[in-house]
Coordinates of C-alpha atoms in Angstrom, one line a residue:
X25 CA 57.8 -27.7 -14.1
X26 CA 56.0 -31.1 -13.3
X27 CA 56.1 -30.6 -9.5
X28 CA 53.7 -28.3 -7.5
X29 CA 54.0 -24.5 -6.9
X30 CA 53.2 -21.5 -4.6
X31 CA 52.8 -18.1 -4.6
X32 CA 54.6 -15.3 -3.0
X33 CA 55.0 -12.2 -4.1
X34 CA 58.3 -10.7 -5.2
X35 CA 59.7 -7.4 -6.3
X36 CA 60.5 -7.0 -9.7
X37 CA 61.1 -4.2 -11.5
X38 CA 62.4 -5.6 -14.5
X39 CA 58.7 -6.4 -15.2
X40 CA 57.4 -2.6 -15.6
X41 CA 58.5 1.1 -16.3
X42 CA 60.0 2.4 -12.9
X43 CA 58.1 5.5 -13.6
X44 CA 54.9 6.2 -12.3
X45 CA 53.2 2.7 -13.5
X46 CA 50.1 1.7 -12.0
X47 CA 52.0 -1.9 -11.5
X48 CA 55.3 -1.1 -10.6
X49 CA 57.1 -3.9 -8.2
X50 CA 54.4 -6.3 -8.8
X51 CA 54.5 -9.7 -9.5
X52 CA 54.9 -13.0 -8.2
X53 CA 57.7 -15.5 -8.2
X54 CA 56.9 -19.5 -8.7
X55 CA 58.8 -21.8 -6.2
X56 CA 58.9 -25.2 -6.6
X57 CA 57.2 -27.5 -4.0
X58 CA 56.8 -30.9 -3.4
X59 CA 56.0 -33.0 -6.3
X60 CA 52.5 -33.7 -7.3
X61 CA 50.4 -35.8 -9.7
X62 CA 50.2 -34.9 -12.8
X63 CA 46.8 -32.4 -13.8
X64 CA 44.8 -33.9 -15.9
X65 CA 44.2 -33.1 -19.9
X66 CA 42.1 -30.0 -20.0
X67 CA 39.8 -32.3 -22.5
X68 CA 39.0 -34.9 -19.9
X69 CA 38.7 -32.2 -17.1
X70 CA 34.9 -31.6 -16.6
X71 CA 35.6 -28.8 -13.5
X72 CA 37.7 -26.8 -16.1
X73 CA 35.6 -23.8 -16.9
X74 CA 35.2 -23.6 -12.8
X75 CA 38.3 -24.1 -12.1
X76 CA 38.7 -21.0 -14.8
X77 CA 36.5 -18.9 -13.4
X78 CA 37.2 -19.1 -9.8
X79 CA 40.9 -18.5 -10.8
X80 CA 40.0 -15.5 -12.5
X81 CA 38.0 -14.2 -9.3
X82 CA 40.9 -14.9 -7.5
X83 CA 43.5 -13.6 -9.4
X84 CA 41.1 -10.2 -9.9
X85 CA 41.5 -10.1 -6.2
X86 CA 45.0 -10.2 -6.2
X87 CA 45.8 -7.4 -8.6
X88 CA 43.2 -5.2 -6.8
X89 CA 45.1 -5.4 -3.9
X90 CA 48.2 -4.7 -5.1
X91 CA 47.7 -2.3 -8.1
X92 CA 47.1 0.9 -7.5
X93 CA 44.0 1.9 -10.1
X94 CA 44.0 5.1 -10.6
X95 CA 47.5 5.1 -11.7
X96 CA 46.2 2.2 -13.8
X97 CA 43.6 4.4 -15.4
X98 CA 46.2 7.2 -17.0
X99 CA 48.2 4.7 -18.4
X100 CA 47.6 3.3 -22.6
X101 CA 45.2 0.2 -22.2
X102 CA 47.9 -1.2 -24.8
X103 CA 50.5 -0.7 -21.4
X104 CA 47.7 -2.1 -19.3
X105 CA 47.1 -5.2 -21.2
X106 CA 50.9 -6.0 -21.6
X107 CA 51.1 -5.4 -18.0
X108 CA 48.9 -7.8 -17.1
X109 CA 49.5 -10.1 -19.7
X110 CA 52.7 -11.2 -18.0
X111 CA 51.1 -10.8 -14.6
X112 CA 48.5 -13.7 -15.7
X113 CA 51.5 -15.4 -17.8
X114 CA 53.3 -16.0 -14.4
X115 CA 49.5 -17.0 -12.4
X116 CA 48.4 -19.3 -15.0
X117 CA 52.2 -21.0 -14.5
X118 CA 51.7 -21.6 -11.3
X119 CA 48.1 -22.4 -10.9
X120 CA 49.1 -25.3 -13.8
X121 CA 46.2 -23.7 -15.9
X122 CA 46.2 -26.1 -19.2
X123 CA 45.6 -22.6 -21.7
X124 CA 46.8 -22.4 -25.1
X125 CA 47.6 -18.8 -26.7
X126 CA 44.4 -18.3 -27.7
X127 CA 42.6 -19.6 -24.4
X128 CA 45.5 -17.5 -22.7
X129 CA 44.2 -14.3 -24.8
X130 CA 41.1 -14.5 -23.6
X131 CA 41.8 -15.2 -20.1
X132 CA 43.6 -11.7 -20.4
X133 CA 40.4 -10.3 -21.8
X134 CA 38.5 -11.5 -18.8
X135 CA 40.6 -10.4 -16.1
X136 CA 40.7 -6.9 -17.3
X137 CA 37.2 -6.6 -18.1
X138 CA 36.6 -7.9 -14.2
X139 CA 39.2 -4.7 -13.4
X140 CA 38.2 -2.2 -16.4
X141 CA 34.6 -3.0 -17.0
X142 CA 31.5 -5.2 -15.6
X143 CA 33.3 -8.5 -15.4
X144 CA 31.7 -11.7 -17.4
X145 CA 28.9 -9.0 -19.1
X146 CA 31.2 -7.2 -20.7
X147 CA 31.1 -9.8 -23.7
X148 CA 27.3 -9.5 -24.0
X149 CA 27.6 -5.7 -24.1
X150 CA 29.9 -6.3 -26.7
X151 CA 27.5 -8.0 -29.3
X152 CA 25.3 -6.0 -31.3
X153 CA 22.6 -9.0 -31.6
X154 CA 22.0 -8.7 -28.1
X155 CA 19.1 -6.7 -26.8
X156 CA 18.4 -7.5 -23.5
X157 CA 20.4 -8.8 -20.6
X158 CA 18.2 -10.6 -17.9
X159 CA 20.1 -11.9 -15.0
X160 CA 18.0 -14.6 -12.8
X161 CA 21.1 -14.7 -9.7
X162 CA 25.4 -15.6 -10.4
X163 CA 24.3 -18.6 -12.4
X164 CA 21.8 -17.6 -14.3
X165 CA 21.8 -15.7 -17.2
X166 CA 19.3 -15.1 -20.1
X167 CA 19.8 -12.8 -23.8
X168 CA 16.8 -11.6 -26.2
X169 CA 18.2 -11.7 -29.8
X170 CA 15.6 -10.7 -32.4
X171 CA 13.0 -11.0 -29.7
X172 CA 13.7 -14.4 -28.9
X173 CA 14.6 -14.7 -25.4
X174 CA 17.9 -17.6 -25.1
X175 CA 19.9 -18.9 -22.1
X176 CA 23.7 -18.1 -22.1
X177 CA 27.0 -19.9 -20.6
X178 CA 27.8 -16.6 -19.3
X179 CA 28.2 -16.8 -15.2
X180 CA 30.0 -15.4 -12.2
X181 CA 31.4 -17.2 -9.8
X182 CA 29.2 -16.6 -6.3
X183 CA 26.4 -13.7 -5.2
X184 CA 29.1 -11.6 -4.1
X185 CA 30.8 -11.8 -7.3
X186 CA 27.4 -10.3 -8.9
X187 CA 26.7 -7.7 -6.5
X188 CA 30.6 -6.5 -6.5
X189 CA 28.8 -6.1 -10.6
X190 CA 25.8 -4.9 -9.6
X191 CA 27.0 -2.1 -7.3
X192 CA 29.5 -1.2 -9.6
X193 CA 27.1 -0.3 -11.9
X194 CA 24.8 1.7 -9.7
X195 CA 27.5 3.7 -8.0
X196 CA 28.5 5.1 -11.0
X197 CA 25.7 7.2 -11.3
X198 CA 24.7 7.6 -7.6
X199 CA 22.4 5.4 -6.6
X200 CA 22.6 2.3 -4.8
X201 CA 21.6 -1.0 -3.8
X202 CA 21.2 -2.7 -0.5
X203 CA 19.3 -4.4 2.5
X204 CA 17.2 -1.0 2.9
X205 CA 16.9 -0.1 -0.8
X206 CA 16.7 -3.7 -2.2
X207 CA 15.6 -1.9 -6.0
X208 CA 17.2 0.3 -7.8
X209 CA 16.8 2.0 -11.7
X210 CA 20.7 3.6 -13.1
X211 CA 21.4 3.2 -16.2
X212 CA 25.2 1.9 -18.5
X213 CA 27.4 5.0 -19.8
X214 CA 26.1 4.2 -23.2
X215 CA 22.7 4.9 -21.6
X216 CA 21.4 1.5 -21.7
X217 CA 18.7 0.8 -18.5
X218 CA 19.2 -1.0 -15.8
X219 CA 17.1 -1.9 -13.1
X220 CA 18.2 -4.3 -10.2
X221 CA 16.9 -6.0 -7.2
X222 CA 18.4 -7.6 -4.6
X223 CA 17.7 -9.9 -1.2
X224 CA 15.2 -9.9 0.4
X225 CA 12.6 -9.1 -2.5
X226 CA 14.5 -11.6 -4.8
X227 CA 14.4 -14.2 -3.0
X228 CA 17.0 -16.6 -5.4
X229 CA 19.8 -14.2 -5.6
X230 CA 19.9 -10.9 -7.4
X231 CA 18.1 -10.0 -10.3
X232 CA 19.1 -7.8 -13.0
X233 CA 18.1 -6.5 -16.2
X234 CA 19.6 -4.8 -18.7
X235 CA 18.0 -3.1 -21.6
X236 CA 20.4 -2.6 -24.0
X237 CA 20.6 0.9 -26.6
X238 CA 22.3 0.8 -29.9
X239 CA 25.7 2.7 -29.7
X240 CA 23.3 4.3 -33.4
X241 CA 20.5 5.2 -32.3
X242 CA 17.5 4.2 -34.8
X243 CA 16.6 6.6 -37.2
X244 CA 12.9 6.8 -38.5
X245 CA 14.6 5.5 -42.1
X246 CA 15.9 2.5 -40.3
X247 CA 12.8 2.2 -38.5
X248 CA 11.2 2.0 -42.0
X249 CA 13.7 -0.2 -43.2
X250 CA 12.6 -2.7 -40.4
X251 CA 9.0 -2.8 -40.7
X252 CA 8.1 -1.0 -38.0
X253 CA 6.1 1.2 -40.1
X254 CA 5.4 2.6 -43.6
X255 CA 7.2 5.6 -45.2
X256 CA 4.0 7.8 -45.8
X257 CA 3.9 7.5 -41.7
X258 CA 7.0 8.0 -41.3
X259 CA 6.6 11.2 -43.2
X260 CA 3.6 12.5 -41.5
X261 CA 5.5 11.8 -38.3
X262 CA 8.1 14.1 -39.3
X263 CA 6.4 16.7 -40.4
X264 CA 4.4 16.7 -37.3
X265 CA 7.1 17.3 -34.7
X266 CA 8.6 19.7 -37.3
X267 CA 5.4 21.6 -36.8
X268 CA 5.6 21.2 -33.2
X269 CA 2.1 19.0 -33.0
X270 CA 2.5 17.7 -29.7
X271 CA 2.2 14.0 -29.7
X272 CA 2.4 11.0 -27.0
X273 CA 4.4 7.8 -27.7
X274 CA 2.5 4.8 -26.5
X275 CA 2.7 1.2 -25.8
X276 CA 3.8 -1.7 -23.6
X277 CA 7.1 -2.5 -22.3
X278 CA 10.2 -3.2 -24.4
X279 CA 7.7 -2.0 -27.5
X280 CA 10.2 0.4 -28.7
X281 CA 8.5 4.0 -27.4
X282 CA 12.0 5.1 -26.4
X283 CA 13.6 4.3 -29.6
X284 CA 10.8 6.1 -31.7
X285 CA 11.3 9.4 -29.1
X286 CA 15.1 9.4 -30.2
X287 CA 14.1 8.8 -33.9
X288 CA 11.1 11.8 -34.0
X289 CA 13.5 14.1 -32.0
X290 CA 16.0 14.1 -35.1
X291 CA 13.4 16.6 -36.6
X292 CA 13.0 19.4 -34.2
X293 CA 14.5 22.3 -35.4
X294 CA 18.5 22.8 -33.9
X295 CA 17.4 26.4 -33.3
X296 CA 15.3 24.5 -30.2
X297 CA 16.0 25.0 -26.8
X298 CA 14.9 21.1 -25.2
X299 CA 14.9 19.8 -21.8
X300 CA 14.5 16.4 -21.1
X301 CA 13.1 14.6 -17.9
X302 CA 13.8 11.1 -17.0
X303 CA 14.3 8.3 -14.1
X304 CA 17.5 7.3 -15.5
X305 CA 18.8 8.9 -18.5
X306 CA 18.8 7.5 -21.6
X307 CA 17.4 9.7 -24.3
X308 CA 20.1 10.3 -27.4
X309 CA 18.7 13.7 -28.5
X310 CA 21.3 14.9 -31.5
X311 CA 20.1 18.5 -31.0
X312 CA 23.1 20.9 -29.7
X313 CA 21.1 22.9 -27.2
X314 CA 19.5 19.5 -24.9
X315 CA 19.3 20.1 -20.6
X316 CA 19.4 16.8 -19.1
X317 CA 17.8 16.1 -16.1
X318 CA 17.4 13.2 -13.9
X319 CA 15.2 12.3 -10.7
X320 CA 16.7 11.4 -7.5
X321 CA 16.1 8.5 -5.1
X322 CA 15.7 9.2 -1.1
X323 CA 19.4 9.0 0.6
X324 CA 19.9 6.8 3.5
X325 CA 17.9 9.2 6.1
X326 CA 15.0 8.8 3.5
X327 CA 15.4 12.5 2.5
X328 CA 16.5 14.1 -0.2
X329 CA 14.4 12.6 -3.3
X330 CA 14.1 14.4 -6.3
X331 CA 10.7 13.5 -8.2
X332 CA 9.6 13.9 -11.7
X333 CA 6.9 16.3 -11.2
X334 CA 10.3 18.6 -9.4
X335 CA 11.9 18.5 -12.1
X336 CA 9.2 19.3 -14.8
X337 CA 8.1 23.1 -12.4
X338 CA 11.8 23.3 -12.6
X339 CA 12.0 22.7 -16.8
X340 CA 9.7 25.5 -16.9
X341 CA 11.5 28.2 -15.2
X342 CA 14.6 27.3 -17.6
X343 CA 13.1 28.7 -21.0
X344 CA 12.4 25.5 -22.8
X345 CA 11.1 25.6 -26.3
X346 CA 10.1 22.3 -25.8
X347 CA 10.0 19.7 -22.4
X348 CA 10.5 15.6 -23.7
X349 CA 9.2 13.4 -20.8
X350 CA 11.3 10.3 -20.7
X351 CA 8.0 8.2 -19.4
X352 CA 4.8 9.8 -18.3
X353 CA 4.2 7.8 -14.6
X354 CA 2.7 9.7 -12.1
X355 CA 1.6 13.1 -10.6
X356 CA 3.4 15.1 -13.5
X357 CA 1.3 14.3 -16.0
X358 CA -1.1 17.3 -14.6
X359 CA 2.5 19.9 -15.0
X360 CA 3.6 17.9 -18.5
X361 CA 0.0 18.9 -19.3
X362 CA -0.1 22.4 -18.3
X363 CA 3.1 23.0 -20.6
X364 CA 2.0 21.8 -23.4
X365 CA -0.8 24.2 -23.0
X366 CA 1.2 27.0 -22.3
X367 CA 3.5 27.9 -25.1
X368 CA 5.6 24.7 -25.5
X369 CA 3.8 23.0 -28.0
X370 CA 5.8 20.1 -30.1
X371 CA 6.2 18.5 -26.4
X372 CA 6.7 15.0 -26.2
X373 CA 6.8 12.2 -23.5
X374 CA 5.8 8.1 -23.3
X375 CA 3.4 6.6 -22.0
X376 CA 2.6 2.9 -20.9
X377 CA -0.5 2.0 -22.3
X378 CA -1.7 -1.0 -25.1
X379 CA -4.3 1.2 -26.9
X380 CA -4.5 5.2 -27.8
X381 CA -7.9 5.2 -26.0
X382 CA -6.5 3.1 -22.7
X383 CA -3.7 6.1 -22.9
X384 CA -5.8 8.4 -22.6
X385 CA -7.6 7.0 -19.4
X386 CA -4.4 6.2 -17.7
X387 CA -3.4 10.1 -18.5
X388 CA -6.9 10.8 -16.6
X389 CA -5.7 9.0 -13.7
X390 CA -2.1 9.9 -13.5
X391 CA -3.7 13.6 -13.5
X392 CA -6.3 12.1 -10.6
X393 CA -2.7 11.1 -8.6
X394 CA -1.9 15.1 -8.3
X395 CA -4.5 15.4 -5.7
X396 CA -6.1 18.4 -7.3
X397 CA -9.9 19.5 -6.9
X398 CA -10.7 18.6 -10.4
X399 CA -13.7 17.2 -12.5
X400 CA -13.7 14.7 -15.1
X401 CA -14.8 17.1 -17.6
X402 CA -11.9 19.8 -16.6
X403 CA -9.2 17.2 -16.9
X404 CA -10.6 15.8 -20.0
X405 CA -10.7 19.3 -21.3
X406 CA -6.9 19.8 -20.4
X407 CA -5.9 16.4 -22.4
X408 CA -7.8 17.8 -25.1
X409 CA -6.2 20.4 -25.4
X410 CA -2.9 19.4 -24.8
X411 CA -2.2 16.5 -27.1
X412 CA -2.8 16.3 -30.5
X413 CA -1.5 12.7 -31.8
X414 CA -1.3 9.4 -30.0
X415 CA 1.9 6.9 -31.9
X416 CA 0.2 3.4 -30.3
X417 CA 3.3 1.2 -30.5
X418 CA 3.2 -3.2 -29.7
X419 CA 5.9 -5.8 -29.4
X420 CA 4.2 -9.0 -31.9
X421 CA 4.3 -12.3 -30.3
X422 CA 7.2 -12.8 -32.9
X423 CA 9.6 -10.1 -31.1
X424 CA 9.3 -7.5 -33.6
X425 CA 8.4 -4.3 -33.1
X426 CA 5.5 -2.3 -35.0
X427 CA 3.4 0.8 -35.3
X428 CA -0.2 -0.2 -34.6
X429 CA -1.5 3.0 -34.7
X430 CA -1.5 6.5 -35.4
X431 CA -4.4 8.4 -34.2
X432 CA -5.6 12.3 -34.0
X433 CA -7.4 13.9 -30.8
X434 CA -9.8 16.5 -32.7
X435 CA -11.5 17.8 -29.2
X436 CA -13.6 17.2 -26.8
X437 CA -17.7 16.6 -27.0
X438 CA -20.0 15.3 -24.2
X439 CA -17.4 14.7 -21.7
X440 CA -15.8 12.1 -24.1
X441 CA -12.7 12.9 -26.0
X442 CA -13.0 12.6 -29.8
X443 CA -10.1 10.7 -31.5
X444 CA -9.8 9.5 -35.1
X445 CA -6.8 6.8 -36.1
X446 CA -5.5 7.8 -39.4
X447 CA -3.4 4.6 -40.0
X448 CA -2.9 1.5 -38.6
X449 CA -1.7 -2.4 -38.4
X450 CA -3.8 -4.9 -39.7
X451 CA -2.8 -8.5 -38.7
X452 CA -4.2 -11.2 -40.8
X453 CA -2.6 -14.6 -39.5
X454 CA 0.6 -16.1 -37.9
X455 CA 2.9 -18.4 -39.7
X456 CA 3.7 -22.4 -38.7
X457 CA 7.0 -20.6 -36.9
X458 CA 5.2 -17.9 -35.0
X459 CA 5.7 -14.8 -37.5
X460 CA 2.9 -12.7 -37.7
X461 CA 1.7 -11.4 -41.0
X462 CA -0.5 -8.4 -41.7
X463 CA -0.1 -5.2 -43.5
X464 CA -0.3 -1.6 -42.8
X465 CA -3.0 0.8 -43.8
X466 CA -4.4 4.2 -43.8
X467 CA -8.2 4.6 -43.0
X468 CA -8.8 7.0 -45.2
X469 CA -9.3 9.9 -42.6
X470 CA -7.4 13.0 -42.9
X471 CA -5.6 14.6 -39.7
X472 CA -7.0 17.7 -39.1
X473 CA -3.3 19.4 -38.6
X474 CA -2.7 19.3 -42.3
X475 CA -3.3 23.1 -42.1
X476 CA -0.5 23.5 -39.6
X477 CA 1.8 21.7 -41.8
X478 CA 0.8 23.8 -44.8
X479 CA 0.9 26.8 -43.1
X480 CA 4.7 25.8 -42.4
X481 CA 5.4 24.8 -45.9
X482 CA 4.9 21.1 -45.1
X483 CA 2.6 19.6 -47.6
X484 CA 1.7 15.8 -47.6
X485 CA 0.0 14.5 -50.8
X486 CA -3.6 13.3 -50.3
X487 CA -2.9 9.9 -51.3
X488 CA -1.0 8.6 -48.1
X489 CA -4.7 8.9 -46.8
X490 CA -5.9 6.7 -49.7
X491 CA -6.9 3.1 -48.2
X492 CA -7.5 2.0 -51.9
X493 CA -3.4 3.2 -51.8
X494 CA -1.3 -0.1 -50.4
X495 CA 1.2 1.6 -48.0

């Protein structure tokens, strides 16, 4: 085996079942050539891990071509991975690939995550630590860990390579990505989000990003466990979307408002019927009796889009006890509005604001967006109305994730809507590494819905209110 080698592809059945197998008559048989210097060590070869990758591109080709997948995909994935285990066995041979077993393993891995999965993320999706996946074109890609954002090895082999990724991804749930629609949000089967964009807006190569969701959703007790906030408001939480006190979630990107959604959701009742409402779906309601709906992009002709503000007239023609908003954007604030003031209180939806009061003006001019003959004072009066708590959420300078603020709307007077924050974050200074310290408190104001919870048996002692009372 010291001289050279090419490749041409042979039957051989001996290799596979003869029945019915995704790879049957495939594989390739090594002839030797002339002779050739020797490769060098892999130690001393600098061009390895490309040498690697653009084998593995390669050889993905190959078996593309010549397998048929959706044979592949009835067969065991132990079948599969033997399958292709030789199949590489017999490529690495004669591409004089220096691999050990272990390096050989994991070369397996690779090339059936390139045929079974997303290629050179699959590892990344893999690992629990990671939260986010930002991709800056093929050679550039970036992780958050703990809120720290860190550059990987991880990278494909060319802009094709990524886009083959990319538009993988998106064609699984019917969107896609192009010239003509250079941006696109879809979402991972796990419901992770994923928005893309692509030449000629990104002007370096394609950019992606991948917001990762934990195959466990977070429950408020983990929340708790975390820091993000204090067991008394965790509690009142609770008991407020048990008593259906419609609330908004609040805050800036990547600050955690669709995380707390799925952890309050856990306590509506599973007597409920809920409909949710998003761009891409990725709510992880644990209620038996959830509608999922989903907007939809503009086809080719430009026709066909299916907006939020559709969908939420449509929710409430299907007898929803409650509608949950993925994120509040637009023109259907005004119909998320008009249903929590008709019958389906205990509503929820997000909202992307840094303060409760700055949420409240960018409801105002989400409402403004709907085009309706309205006054200040009449859509004020409706926001009154309609929403009872504001959960103000931030992302710290030191990646975690806190509860700035909880805060009650208790009407409307003079035009201005009355709010009162019943607790709250308090930062008092930031650590030589960058953590910030501070504590949480209550402000000694009681929420006003206290009678709704007693009237439902739901009784919260008086001393969570307490700011003598450390939380």
């Amino acid at each position: 085996m010291a001289g050279r080698f090419s490749l041409r592809r042979a039957a051989a059945p001996d290799l596979v079942p003869a029945e019915d197998s995704a790879l049957e008559g495939v594989s390739w048989t090594v002839f030797p050539e002339a002779a050739a210097e020797p490769a060098a060590p892999a130690a001393a070869n600098p061009l390895l891990t490309d040498k690697l990758l653009d084998a593995k591109v390669r050889l993905h080709r190959r078996l593309i071509e010549e397998i048929n997948l959706s044979a592949l995909e009835k067969l065991p994935e132990e079948d599969i991975r033997n399958h292709i285990q030789q199949l590489v066995s017999q490529y690495v041979l004669v591409e004089r690939l220096a691999l050990n077993t272990q390096e050989l393993n994991d070369f397996v891995s690779e090339i059936l995550d390139e045929m079974t999965g997303l290629g050179p993320l699959e590892p990344l999706l893999k690992d629990t630590a990671v939260n986010d996946i930002l991709i800056n074109g093929h050679e550039c890609v970036y992780v958050e860990r703990q809120g720290i954002l860190e550059p990987t090895g991880v990278r494909f082999k060319d802009e094709a390579h990524l886009l083959r990724i990319i538009n993988k991804i998106v064609s699984a749930v019917g969107r896609r990505v192009d010239e003509a629609h250079p941006m696109c949000d879809a979402r991972l089967l796990d419901g992770s989000r994923v928005n893309v964009a692509v030449r000629p807006v990104a002007i370096d190569g394609p950019l992606m990003s991948i917001r990762k969701f934990s195959k466990k959703p977070f429950n408020l007790n983990k929340l708790v466990e975390v820091g993000a906030l204090r067991p008394q408001m965790a509690e009142l939480l609770a008991a407020a979307v048990k008593a259906r006190v419609t609330l908004i979630i609040s805050g800036g990107t990547g600050s955690g408002k669709t995380t707390m959604l799925n952890a309050l959701s856990a306590f509506i009742s599973e007597k409920e019927r809920l409909l949710t409402i998003e761009d891409a779906a990725e709510l992880q309601l644990q209620q038996p009796h959830v509608g999922r709906m989903e907007t939809r992009p503009p086809n080719i002709e430009g026709k066909g889009e299916i907006r939020q503000r559709d969908l939420v007239k449509n929710a409430l023609r299907m007898r929803p006890d409650r509608v949950i908003l993925g994120e509040c954007r637009g023109e259907e604030a005004f119909d998320m509005l008009q249903a929590m003031n008709t019958g389906h209180e205990g509503s929820m939806a997000t909202i992307h604001a840094n303060t409760p009061r700055d949420a409240i003006s960018r409801l105002e001019q989400m409402i403004g967006m709907a085009g309706l003959p309205m006054t200040v004072a009449s859509i004020r009066g409706q926001i009154a109305a309609a929403i009872r708590v504001i959960v103000q959420l931030s992302r710290l300078a030191d990646g975690k994730r806190r509860v700035m603020s909880i805060a009650e709307i208790t009407g409307l007077e003079s035009d201005i809507i009355q709010m009162q924050e019943i607790f709250k974050f308090v930062r008092t200074g930031t650590t030589p590494d960058g953590t910030v310290q501070g504590h949480f408190q209550a402000t000694g104001v009681r929420p006003r819905f206290l009678g709704d919870l007693a009237a439902m048996g739901i009784k919260l002692p008086g001393s969570y209110f307490d700011p003598s009372q450390p939380l």
